[in-house]
Amino acid sequence: MSGLRLALRQVGYENRSMRRNPASAFFTAIFPLIFLVVFTAVFGNREIPVEGGTTSMATYYVASIAAYSVINACYTNVAMNVAFAQDLGQLKRLRGTPLPAWALLGGKVLHAVLIGLVLVVIVAAFGWVFYGVDLPTRTLPAALLALAVGSAAFAAMGIAVATIVPNSDAAPAVVNGIMLPLTFISDLFIPMQSAPEWLTTFASLFPLRHMAIAVRTAFNPFESGLGYEPMHLAIVAAWGLAAALFASRYFRWEPRR
Amino acid sequence: MWSPPCNVGSTVTTSIAAPEPPTRELAIRVRGLRRSYGDFEAVRGLDLDIHRGEVFALLGPNGAGKTTTVEIIEGYRPRSAGEVTVLGFDPALGERALRERVGIVLQETVADQYLTVLEMVQMFTGYFPHPLEPQEALALVGLSEQAGTRVRRLSGGQRRRLDVALGIIGDPELLFLDEPTTGFDPNARREAWDMVRGLRSLGKTVLLTTHYLDEAQQLADRVGIMARGRLIALGTPDELMGTGGAAIIEFEFGGSEGTPPELPANAIVEQGRVVIHTTEPTRVLAPLVAWAAAAGRELPGLRVVRPSLEDVYLELVARAEEMTP
């Protein structure tokens, strides 16, 4: 079987395995919606200023949570999945079979990307139905590009972080410990207009804020252009590339004991 | 004190010096293998030939360099020096063509909890060019009835069998079995042994590592014993146990009954028990039995046993640990 077909097959098995764990599947699907509903309720669905006009808080959150869904599905889930597979000896066993390494990891990444896209669709549909949020039409290609670049980059970051996770017990702490603080300062959950400048500058060093901006621009109903944010996407991509290089150098197949 | 037959040590050198007849192809050939971790040399110059179609057991205490050696042969670890050839390939290169022809059953692997036994096996069939039928592999390990069961509901022994099924699904020429029966109950072990014998009859080469000496004695055509990074003995279980009729004679003896005649010099008398290691059990026993019969008494608890592979192993390893610093 060709490597590509094997990678696609792996996607199927990953998916079957996930669906068989209903708690995991349910919360993966419902998590972004909970954030959307809770944040909109907490901060009030008032009008907020955006580039070119004002939109509802829900519009801001649909875009932000869409970006967050991709980050969560690709970075967090890939990092956890790979860290566990490594610790349980699954990676080592597969390394001993003819399954090419890239097909194994590619299968995991592709599955995560698909999950991320499904979550984006759920969040966007929910926002459209319950909050009357405008969805991108003319800027749809820009939105898809941002989501695609983000998926690939954050999946690479997930694999990179999995290489530094000492064991599966430590995985949630390490994986979330890196990402969660950044989530709060990157304009994803909390609008950062009133935040001190040093904090915004600090957040700009990391890819989350740039991902959020790229997605939000494409979701902005007042966007006059096509909604592309090449500079912000380039920073996200650079992080992905650096992560991929780091992972290819330090990736371990065996459990650390 | 009894020591293992002296041909044991020489078996190692002769098998290296004398080339095997060309009809017996090698599955694994190792020459001068070394592997260091920092200052510690885990494998210190190992030579090993494993023939096609043979079940070979590699034994040794923890820290002997066994796992390192096997993982180098499997392609998981690089070596520091030496040559390794597996089915004509250098395992360090990690070529797919080699991995298509070997099966590896690792010690600790957890299968995907939410897939069924059959799905796990089907997943693995896709990796190999000429896999077994999934049902055939499950039948070989005795898991046919659990085909539809999810992995998380399997017992420990059943999971181990699934590991073996995943190891043989690619119909490998060479199978690595790392402690395949650890945690098995006696019945399951017997069944696992039958399975290995079945693989052997299909002409597969099996490299087995185990801590159960009886398992090696039952299954292996040849046994290699490692200690301190070196191979200290190599031969068939019979060769290692001594073909010269080595035996251990034991009986209870309080001492109040007088001294029996002609106890050999190497007899050990400890806590009322006499243990004699000998290669001439009949000659040693005859005067003892005559003396007991003349005195009209029994030699309580008398047994004459052949030293097991375990006895030989413990003796050889203890000697190797004494000799090497």
Coordinates of C-alpha atoms in Angstrom, one line a residue:
Chain A
M1 CA 0.0 0.0 0.0
S2 CA 1.3 3.5 -0.8
G3 CA 2.2 5.8 2.0
L4 CA -0.6 8.2 1.2
R5 CA -3.2 5.5 1.3
L6 CA -1.8 4.2 4.6
A7 CA -1.9 7.8 6.1
L8 CA -5.6 8.0 5.0
R9 CA -6.3 4.6 6.5
Q10 CA -4.7 5.8 9.8
V11 CA -7.1 8.8 9.8
G12 CA -10.0 6.3 9.6
Y13 CA -8.7 4.3 12.6
E14 CA -8.0 7.4 14.6
N15 CA -11.5 8.6 14.0
R16 CA -13.1 5.3 14.8
S17 CA -11.1 5.2 18.0
M18 CA -12.2 8.7 19.0
R19 CA -15.8 8.0 18.2
R20 CA -15.8 4.9 20.4
N21 CA -14.8 7.1 23.4
P22 CA -18.1 9.1 23.6
A23 CA -17.0 11.3 26.5
S24 CA -14.0 12.5 24.5
A25 CA -15.9 13.0 21.3
F26 CA -18.7 14.8 23.0
F27 CA -16.5 17.3 24.9
T28 CA -14.2 17.8 21.9
A29 CA -17.3 18.9 19.9
I30 CA -19.0 20.8 22.6
F31 CA -16.1 22.6 24.2
P32 CA -15.8 25.5 21.7
L33 CA -19.6 26.0 21.9
I34 CA -19.4 26.3 25.6
F35 CA -16.8 28.9 25.3
L36 CA -18.8 30.8 22.7
V37 CA -22.0 30.8 24.8
V38 CA -20.2 31.5 28.2
F39 CA -18.0 34.4 26.9
T40 CA -20.8 36.0 25.0
A41 CA -23.0 35.8 28.1
V42 CA -20.3 37.0 30.5
F43 CA -19.2 40.0 28.5
G44 CA -22.7 40.7 27.1
N45 CA -23.5 40.6 23.4
R46 CA -23.0 44.3 23.0
E47 CA -21.7 46.2 20.0
I48 CA -17.9 46.5 19.9
P49 CA -15.7 48.5 17.6
V50 CA -13.9 46.7 14.9
E51 CA -12.0 47.8 11.8
G52 CA -14.5 49.8 9.7
G53 CA -17.5 49.8 12.1
T54 CA -19.0 47.9 15.0
T55 CA -20.1 44.3 15.3
S56 CA -21.7 42.2 18.0
M57 CA -19.6 40.6 20.6
A58 CA -20.8 37.2 19.2
T59 CA -19.2 38.1 15.8
Y60 CA -15.9 38.7 17.6
Y61 CA -16.3 35.4 19.5
V62 CA -17.3 33.2 16.6
A63 CA -14.1 34.2 14.8
S64 CA -12.0 33.9 17.9
I65 CA -13.4 30.5 19.0
A66 CA -13.0 29.3 15.4
A67 CA -9.3 30.1 15.6
Y68 CA -9.2 28.5 19.1
S69 CA -11.0 25.4 17.8
V70 CA -8.2 24.9 15.3
I71 CA -5.5 25.5 17.9
N72 CA -7.1 23.1 20.3
A73 CA -7.8 20.4 17.8
C74 CA -4.4 20.5 16.2
Y75 CA -2.0 21.6 18.9
T76 CA -3.5 20.2 22.1
N77 CA -5.0 17.0 20.7
V78 CA -2.0 16.1 18.6
A79 CA 0.4 16.8 21.4
M80 CA -1.7 14.6 23.8
N81 CA -2.3 11.9 21.3
V82 CA 1.4 11.6 20.3
A83 CA 2.6 11.9 23.9
F84 CA 0.3 9.0 25.0
A85 CA 1.0 6.9 21.9
Q86 CA 4.7 7.3 22.7
D87 CA 4.3 6.5 26.4
L88 CA 2.2 3.5 25.8
G89 CA 4.8 2.0 23.4
Q90 CA 2.4 2.4 20.4
L91 CA 4.8 4.5 18.4
K92 CA 7.7 2.1 19.1
R93 CA 5.6 -0.8 17.9
L94 CA 4.6 1.0 14.7
R95 CA 8.2 2.0 14.1
G96 CA 9.0 -1.7 13.8
T97 CA 6.4 -2.2 11.1
P98 CA 6.8 -1.0 7.4
L99 CA 4.3 1.9 8.1
P100 CA 6.4 5.0 7.1
A101 CA 6.9 7.4 9.9
W102 CA 5.4 10.3 7.9
A103 CA 2.2 8.2 7.2
L104 CA 1.8 7.5 10.9
L105 CA 2.2 11.1 12.0
G106 CA 0.5 12.4 8.9
G107 CA -2.5 10.3 9.8
K108 CA -2.7 11.8 13.2
V109 CA -2.2 15.4 11.9
L110 CA -4.8 15.0 9.2
H111 CA -7.3 13.6 11.6
A112 CA -6.7 16.6 13.9
V113 CA -7.1 19.0 11.0
L114 CA -10.4 17.5 10.0
I115 CA -11.7 17.7 13.6
G116 CA -10.6 21.3 13.7
L117 CA -12.5 22.1 10.5
V118 CA -15.6 20.3 11.8
L119 CA -15.5 22.4 15.0
V120 CA -15.1 25.6 13.0
V121 CA -18.2 24.7 11.0
I122 CA -20.2 23.9 14.2
V123 CA -19.1 27.2 15.8
A124 CA -19.9 29.2 12.7
A125 CA -23.3 27.5 12.2
F126 CA -24.2 28.0 15.9
G127 CA -23.2 31.7 15.7
W128 CA -25.2 32.2 12.6
V129 CA -28.3 30.5 13.9
F130 CA -28.4 31.8 17.5
Y131 CA -26.6 35.1 17.3
G132 CA -27.2 36.1 13.8
V133 CA -23.5 36.4 13.1
D134 CA -22.5 37.3 9.6
L135 CA -20.3 34.6 8.0
P136 CA -17.6 35.4 5.5
T137 CA -18.5 35.0 1.8
R138 CA -16.2 37.2 -0.2
T139 CA -13.5 36.6 2.4
L140 CA -14.1 32.9 2.6
P141 CA -10.9 31.9 0.8
A142 CA -9.0 34.1 3.2
A143 CA -10.7 32.4 6.1
L144 CA -10.0 28.9 4.8
L145 CA -6.3 29.8 4.1
A146 CA -5.9 31.1 7.7
L147 CA -7.5 28.0 9.1
A148 CA -5.4 25.7 6.8
V149 CA -2.1 27.5 7.7
G150 CA -3.0 27.5 11.3
S151 CA -4.0 23.8 11.3
A152 CA -0.7 22.7 9.8
A153 CA 1.4 25.0 12.0
F154 CA -0.3 24.2 15.3
A155 CA -0.2 20.5 14.5
A156 CA 3.6 20.8 14.0
M157 CA 3.8 22.6 17.3
G158 CA 1.8 19.8 19.0
I159 CA 4.3 17.2 17.8
A160 CA 7.2 19.4 18.9
V161 CA 5.7 19.8 22.4
A162 CA 5.0 16.0 22.5
T163 CA 8.8 15.5 22.2
I164 CA 9.5 17.4 25.4
V165 CA 6.6 15.8 27.4
P166 CA 8.4 13.4 29.8
N167 CA 5.5 11.0 30.1
S168 CA 1.7 10.7 29.7
D169 CA 1.0 11.7 33.3
A170 CA 2.7 15.0 32.7
A171 CA 1.2 15.5 29.2
P172 CA -1.9 17.5 30.2
A173 CA 0.1 19.8 32.5
V174 CA 2.8 20.5 30.0
V175 CA 0.6 20.8 26.9
N176 CA -1.9 23.1 28.6
G177 CA 0.6 24.9 30.7
I178 CA 2.3 26.2 27.5
M179 CA -0.9 27.0 25.6
L180 CA -3.5 28.2 28.1
P181 CA -1.7 31.3 29.4
L182 CA -1.1 32.4 25.8
T183 CA -4.7 31.8 25.0
F184 CA -5.7 34.4 27.6
I185 CA -3.3 37.1 26.4
S186 CA -3.8 36.5 22.7
D187 CA -7.1 38.2 22.1
L188 CA -8.9 34.9 21.8
F189 CA -11.0 34.8 24.9
I190 CA -10.7 38.3 26.2
P191 CA -10.7 41.4 24.0
M192 CA -7.4 43.1 24.6
Q193 CA -8.2 46.7 23.8
S194 CA -7.6 47.8 27.4
A195 CA -4.6 45.6 28.1
P196 CA -1.2 47.2 28.8
E197 CA 1.0 47.5 25.7
W198 CA 3.8 45.3 27.0
L199 CA 1.4 42.4 27.4
T200 CA 0.2 42.8 23.8
T201 CA 3.9 43.1 22.6
F202 CA 4.7 39.9 24.6
A203 CA 1.8 38.1 23.1
S204 CA 2.8 39.1 19.6
L205 CA 6.0 37.0 20.0
F206 CA 3.8 33.9 19.9
P207 CA 1.6 32.6 17.1
L208 CA -1.8 32.5 18.8
R209 CA -2.5 36.3 18.6
H210 CA -1.5 36.3 14.9
M211 CA -3.8 33.3 14.2
A212 CA -6.6 35.1 16.0
I213 CA -6.1 38.3 14.0
A214 CA -5.9 36.5 10.6
V215 CA -9.1 34.6 11.3
R216 CA -10.9 37.6 12.7
T217 CA -10.0 39.8 9.7
A218 CA -11.5 37.2 7.4
F219 CA -14.6 37.1 9.5
N220 CA -15.0 40.9 9.8
P221 CA -18.2 42.0 7.9
F222 CA -16.6 45.4 7.2
E223 CA -13.5 44.0 5.6
S224 CA -13.2 45.9 2.4
G225 CA -10.4 43.8 0.8
L226 CA -10.2 40.0 0.4
G227 CA -9.3 39.6 4.1
Y228 CA -5.8 38.1 3.8
E229 CA -3.3 38.8 6.5
P230 CA -0.1 37.6 4.9
M231 CA 2.2 39.0 7.7
H232 CA 0.3 37.4 10.5
L233 CA 0.0 34.1 8.6
A234 CA 3.7 34.2 7.9
I235 CA 4.5 34.4 11.6
V236 CA 2.2 31.5 12.3
A237 CA 3.8 29.5 9.5
A238 CA 7.3 30.4 10.7
W239 CA 6.4 29.0 14.1
G240 CA 5.1 25.8 12.5
L241 CA 8.2 25.5 10.4
A242 CA 10.4 25.9 13.5
A243 CA 8.4 23.4 15.4
A244 CA 8.6 20.9 12.5
L245 CA 12.4 21.3 12.4
F246 CA 12.6 20.9 16.2
A247 CA 10.4 17.8 16.1
S248 CA 12.3 16.2 13.2
R249 CA 15.5 16.6 15.3
Y250 CA 14.3 15.5 18.7
F251 CA 11.3 13.3 18.0
R252 CA 11.4 10.1 20.1
W253 CA 9.6 6.9 19.2
E254 CA 10.2 5.1 22.5
P255 CA 8.7 5.7 25.9
R256 CA 11.1 7.6 28.2
R257 CA 11.9 5.4 31.1
Chain B
M1 CA 31.7 -28.0 43.7
W2 CA 30.1 -29.1 40.5
S3 CA 30.7 -26.8 37.5
P4 CA 29.1 -26.9 34.1
P5 CA 30.7 -29.1 31.6
C6 CA 33.8 -27.6 30.2
N7 CA 32.7 -27.9 26.6
V8 CA 30.3 -25.0 27.3
G9 CA 32.9 -22.4 27.1
S10 CA 34.5 -24.0 24.0
T11 CA 31.1 -24.2 22.3
V12 CA 31.2 -20.4 22.0
T13 CA 34.6 -20.3 20.3
T14 CA 34.1 -23.3 18.0
S15 CA 30.8 -22.1 16.6
I16 CA 32.5 -18.9 15.7
A17 CA 35.7 -20.3 14.3
A18 CA 34.2 -23.2 12.3
P19 CA 32.0 -21.9 9.5
E20 CA 28.5 -23.5 9.3
P21 CA 27.8 -25.6 6.3
P22 CA 26.6 -23.3 3.5
T23 CA 23.2 -25.0 3.4
R24 CA 22.2 -23.3 6.6
E25 CA 21.6 -19.7 5.8
L26 CA 22.0 -17.2 8.5
A27 CA 19.0 -15.1 9.5
I28 CA 21.1 -12.9 11.9
R29 CA 24.8 -12.4 11.8
V30 CA 26.6 -10.3 14.5
R31 CA 30.3 -9.6 14.7
G32 CA 32.2 -7.6 17.2
L33 CA 29.1 -5.8 18.4
R34 CA 29.7 -3.0 20.9
R35 CA 27.4 -0.4 22.4
S36 CA 28.4 2.2 24.9
Y37 CA 26.2 4.6 26.9
G38 CA 28.7 7.3 28.0
D39 CA 31.4 5.5 29.9
F40 CA 29.3 2.4 30.4
E41 CA 29.8 -0.3 27.8
A42 CA 26.6 -2.3 27.7
V43 CA 27.7 -4.7 24.9
R44 CA 31.4 -5.6 24.8
G45 CA 32.2 -7.4 21.6
L46 CA 29.4 -9.8 20.8
D47 CA 29.5 -12.5 18.0
L48 CA 26.3 -14.3 17.2
D49 CA 24.9 -16.4 14.4
I50 CA 21.3 -17.3 14.2
H51 CA 20.2 -19.7 11.5
R52 CA 17.1 -19.6 9.5
G53 CA 14.3 -21.7 10.9
E54 CA 15.8 -21.8 14.3
V55 CA 14.3 -20.8 17.6
F56 CA 17.1 -19.0 19.5
A57 CA 16.7 -18.0 23.1
L58 CA 18.9 -15.1 24.4
L59 CA 19.1 -15.3 28.2
G60 CA 20.8 -13.2 30.8
P61 CA 20.3 -11.3 34.0
N62 CA 19.0 -7.7 33.9
G63 CA 21.8 -5.4 32.8
A64 CA 23.6 -8.1 30.9
G65 CA 23.1 -6.1 27.6
K66 CA 20.4 -8.4 26.3
T67 CA 17.8 -5.8 25.5
T68 CA 20.4 -3.5 24.0
T69 CA 21.6 -6.3 21.7
V70 CA 18.1 -7.3 20.7
E71 CA 17.1 -3.7 20.0
I72 CA 20.2 -3.1 17.9
I73 CA 19.3 -6.2 15.9
E74 CA 15.6 -5.0 15.6
G75 CA 16.9 -1.6 14.3
Y76 CA 15.7 0.4 17.3
R77 CA 19.1 1.5 18.5
P78 CA 22.4 2.4 16.8
R79 CA 25.5 0.5 17.6
S80 CA 28.9 1.9 18.6
A81 CA 30.9 -0.7 16.7
G82 CA 30.7 -4.0 14.9
E83 CA 28.7 -5.6 12.1
V84 CA 25.0 -6.6 12.2
T85 CA 23.2 -8.3 9.3
V86 CA 19.6 -9.3 9.5
L87 CA 18.1 -11.2 6.5
G88 CA 20.9 -9.6 4.5
F89 CA 20.1 -6.0 5.6
D90 CA 21.8 -3.7 8.0
P91 CA 19.0 -3.0 10.6
A92 CA 20.5 0.4 11.5
L93 CA 19.4 1.8 8.1
G94 CA 15.7 1.2 8.9
E95 CA 14.8 0.0 5.4
R96 CA 11.2 -0.7 4.8
A97 CA 12.1 -3.8 2.9
L98 CA 13.5 -5.3 6.0
R99 CA 10.6 -4.2 8.2
E100 CA 8.3 -6.0 5.8
R101 CA 10.0 -9.3 6.6
V102 CA 10.3 -9.2 10.4
G103 CA 7.8 -9.2 13.2
I104 CA 8.6 -7.6 16.5
V105 CA 6.7 -8.3 19.7
L106 CA 7.8 -5.8 22.3
Q107 CA 7.6 -6.2 26.0
E108 CA 5.3 -3.4 27.0
T109 CA 2.9 -2.1 24.4
V110 CA -0.7 -1.0 24.8
A111 CA -3.0 -1.5 21.9
D112 CA -5.6 1.1 21.0
Q113 CA -8.2 0.7 23.8
Y114 CA -11.3 1.5 21.7
L115 CA -10.6 -0.7 18.7
T116 CA -11.6 -4.3 18.6
V117 CA -9.1 -7.1 18.4
L118 CA -10.1 -7.7 14.7
E119 CA -9.8 -4.0 13.8
M120 CA -6.3 -3.8 15.4
V121 CA -5.2 -6.8 13.4
Q122 CA -6.8 -5.4 10.2
M123 CA -5.1 -2.1 10.7
F124 CA -1.7 -3.9 10.8
T125 CA -2.4 -6.0 7.7
G126 CA -2.3 -2.8 5.6
Y127 CA 1.3 -2.2 6.5
F128 CA 2.7 -5.5 5.0
P129 CA 2.9 -6.7 1.4
H130 CA 1.8 -10.3 2.1
P131 CA -0.1 -10.4 5.4
L132 CA -1.8 -13.3 6.9
E133 CA -5.6 -13.3 6.9
P134 CA -6.6 -11.5 10.1
Q135 CA -8.7 -14.5 11.3
E136 CA -5.8 -16.8 10.6
A137 CA -3.5 -14.8 12.8
L138 CA -6.1 -14.7 15.6
A139 CA -6.5 -18.4 15.3
L140 CA -2.8 -18.9 15.7
V141 CA -2.7 -17.1 19.0
G142 CA -6.0 -18.4 20.2
L143 CA -8.0 -15.2 20.1
S144 CA -10.6 -16.1 17.5
E145 CA -13.4 -15.8 20.0
Q146 CA -12.4 -12.3 21.1
A147 CA -12.3 -11.0 17.5
G148 CA -15.1 -8.5 18.2
T149 CA -14.0 -7.6 21.7
R150 CA -12.6 -4.1 22.3
V151 CA -9.0 -4.1 23.5
R152 CA -9.9 -2.5 26.8
R153 CA -12.0 -5.5 27.8
L154 CA -9.3 -8.1 27.2
S155 CA -7.5 -9.8 30.1
G156 CA -3.7 -9.3 30.5
G157 CA -3.0 -12.7 28.8
Q158 CA -5.3 -11.9 25.9
R159 CA -3.6 -8.6 25.4
R160 CA -0.3 -10.3 25.2
R161 CA -1.7 -12.7 22.6
L162 CA -2.9 -9.7 20.6
D163 CA 0.6 -8.4 20.7
V164 CA 1.9 -11.6 19.3
A165 CA -0.9 -11.6 16.6
L166 CA 0.2 -8.1 15.6
G167 CA 3.8 -9.4 15.5
I168 CA 3.0 -12.3 13.1
I169 CA 0.3 -10.6 11.0
G170 CA 2.9 -9.6 8.4
D171 CA 3.9 -13.3 7.9
P172 CA 7.5 -12.5 8.9
E173 CA 10.5 -14.7 8.2
L174 CA 12.0 -13.6 11.5
L175 CA 10.1 -13.0 14.7
F176 CA 11.4 -11.2 17.8
L177 CA 9.6 -12.3 20.9
D178 CA 10.5 -10.3 24.0
E179 CA 9.3 -12.1 27.1
P180 CA 6.2 -13.3 25.4
T181 CA 4.7 -15.2 28.4
T182 CA 5.3 -12.8 31.3
G183 CA 2.2 -12.7 33.3
F184 CA 0.6 -15.8 31.8
D185 CA -1.0 -18.5 33.8
P186 CA 0.5 -22.0 33.3
N187 CA -2.2 -23.0 30.8
A188 CA -1.7 -19.8 28.7
R189 CA 2.0 -20.4 28.8
R190 CA 1.6 -23.9 27.4
E191 CA -0.6 -22.6 24.6
A192 CA 2.0 -19.9 23.9
W193 CA 4.7 -22.5 23.7
D194 CA 2.6 -24.6 21.3
M195 CA 2.2 -21.5 19.1
V196 CA 6.0 -20.9 19.0
R197 CA 6.4 -24.5 18.1
G198 CA 3.8 -24.0 15.4
L199 CA 5.8 -21.0 14.0
R200 CA 9.0 -23.1 14.1
S201 CA 7.3 -25.8 12.0
L202 CA 6.4 -23.2 9.5
G203 CA 10.1 -22.5 9.1
K204 CA 10.1 -19.1 10.9
T205 CA 13.2 -17.9 12.7
V206 CA 12.4 -16.8 16.2
L207 CA 14.7 -14.8 18.5
L208 CA 13.3 -15.2 22.0
T209 CA 14.3 -13.4 25.2
T210 CA 12.9 -14.7 28.4
H211 CA 13.5 -14.9 32.1
Y212 CA 11.9 -18.3 32.3
L213 CA 14.6 -20.8 31.9
D214 CA 12.1 -23.7 31.5
E215 CA 10.6 -21.7 28.6
A216 CA 14.0 -21.6 26.9
Q217 CA 14.6 -25.2 27.6
Q218 CA 11.2 -26.2 26.1
L219 CA 11.3 -24.0 23.0
A220 CA 14.8 -23.1 22.0
D221 CA 16.9 -25.0 19.5
R222 CA 19.9 -23.1 20.8
V223 CA 20.4 -20.9 23.8
G224 CA 22.9 -18.0 24.3
I225 CA 23.6 -16.7 27.7
M226 CA 24.8 -13.1 28.2
A227 CA 26.4 -11.5 31.2
R228 CA 28.2 -8.2 31.5
G229 CA 27.8 -7.4 27.8
R230 CA 29.3 -10.7 26.6
L231 CA 28.1 -14.0 25.4
I232 CA 29.3 -16.4 28.0
A233 CA 27.7 -19.6 26.7
L234 CA 26.1 -20.8 23.5
G235 CA 24.7 -24.2 22.6
T236 CA 21.6 -26.4 22.5
P237 CA 19.9 -26.8 25.9
D238 CA 21.3 -30.3 26.1
E239 CA 24.8 -29.2 25.4
L240 CA 24.5 -26.6 28.1
M241 CA 23.0 -28.9 30.6
G242 CA 25.8 -31.3 29.9
T243 CA 25.7 -34.4 27.7
G244 CA 28.1 -36.3 29.9
G245 CA 25.3 -37.5 32.2
A246 CA 25.7 -34.6 34.7
A247 CA 23.5 -35.1 37.7
I248 CA 22.7 -33.8 41.1
I249 CA 22.3 -36.3 44.0
E250 CA 20.5 -35.1 47.1
F251 CA 19.4 -36.8 50.4
E252 CA 18.9 -35.9 54.0
F253 CA 21.5 -36.9 56.5
G254 CA 21.3 -36.0 60.2
G255 CA 24.9 -37.0 61.1
S256 CA 23.9 -39.0 64.1
E257 CA 23.7 -42.1 62.1
G258 CA 27.5 -42.3 61.6
T259 CA 29.5 -41.3 58.6
P260 CA 28.6 -42.9 55.3
P261 CA 31.6 -44.2 53.4
E262 CA 33.2 -42.4 50.5
L263 CA 31.4 -39.1 50.2
P264 CA 33.0 -37.4 47.3
A265 CA 35.2 -34.5 48.0
N266 CA 32.9 -32.0 46.4
A267 CA 29.8 -33.1 48.5
I268 CA 28.1 -30.2 50.2
V269 CA 26.6 -31.0 53.6
E270 CA 24.4 -28.2 54.8
Q271 CA 21.6 -28.2 57.4
G272 CA 21.2 -32.0 57.3
R273 CA 21.1 -32.2 53.6
V274 CA 23.8 -33.6 51.3
V275 CA 24.1 -32.3 47.8
I276 CA 26.6 -33.9 45.4
H277 CA 27.2 -32.6 41.8
T278 CA 28.7 -35.3 39.7
T279 CA 29.1 -36.6 36.2
E280 CA 29.1 -40.2 37.4
P281 CA 25.9 -40.6 39.4
T282 CA 25.9 -44.4 39.3
R283 CA 29.5 -44.7 40.7
V284 CA 28.8 -42.1 43.4
L285 CA 25.5 -43.6 44.4
A286 CA 26.5 -47.3 44.5
P287 CA 28.6 -47.3 47.8
L288 CA 26.0 -45.0 49.4
V289 CA 23.2 -47.3 48.6
A290 CA 25.2 -50.3 49.7
W291 CA 26.0 -48.7 53.0
A292 CA 22.4 -47.7 53.7
A293 CA 21.2 -51.2 52.8
A294 CA 23.9 -52.8 55.0
A295 CA 22.8 -50.5 57.9
G296 CA 19.2 -51.4 57.2
R297 CA 18.2 -47.8 56.8
E298 CA 16.9 -45.4 54.2
L299 CA 18.5 -42.4 52.6
P300 CA 15.5 -40.1 53.2
G301 CA 14.5 -37.7 50.5
L302 CA 16.9 -39.3 48.0
R303 CA 16.7 -37.8 44.5
V304 CA 18.9 -38.0 41.5
V305 CA 18.2 -35.1 39.1
R306 CA 19.7 -33.8 35.9
P307 CA 20.7 -30.2 36.4
S308 CA 18.1 -28.0 34.7
L309 CA 19.0 -25.2 32.4
E310 CA 18.3 -22.9 35.3
D311 CA 21.0 -24.5 37.5
V312 CA 23.5 -24.2 34.7
Y313 CA 22.4 -20.6 34.0
L314 CA 22.7 -19.5 37.6
E315 CA 26.1 -21.1 37.9
L316 CA 27.5 -19.6 34.7
V317 CA 26.1 -16.1 35.4
A318 CA 27.5 -16.2 38.9
R319 CA 30.9 -17.2 37.6
A320 CA 30.9 -14.5 34.9
E321 CA 30.0 -11.8 37.5
E322 CA 32.8 -12.9 39.7
M323 CA 35.4 -12.9 36.9
T324 CA 34.6 -9.6 35.3
P325 CA 35.1 -6.5 37.4

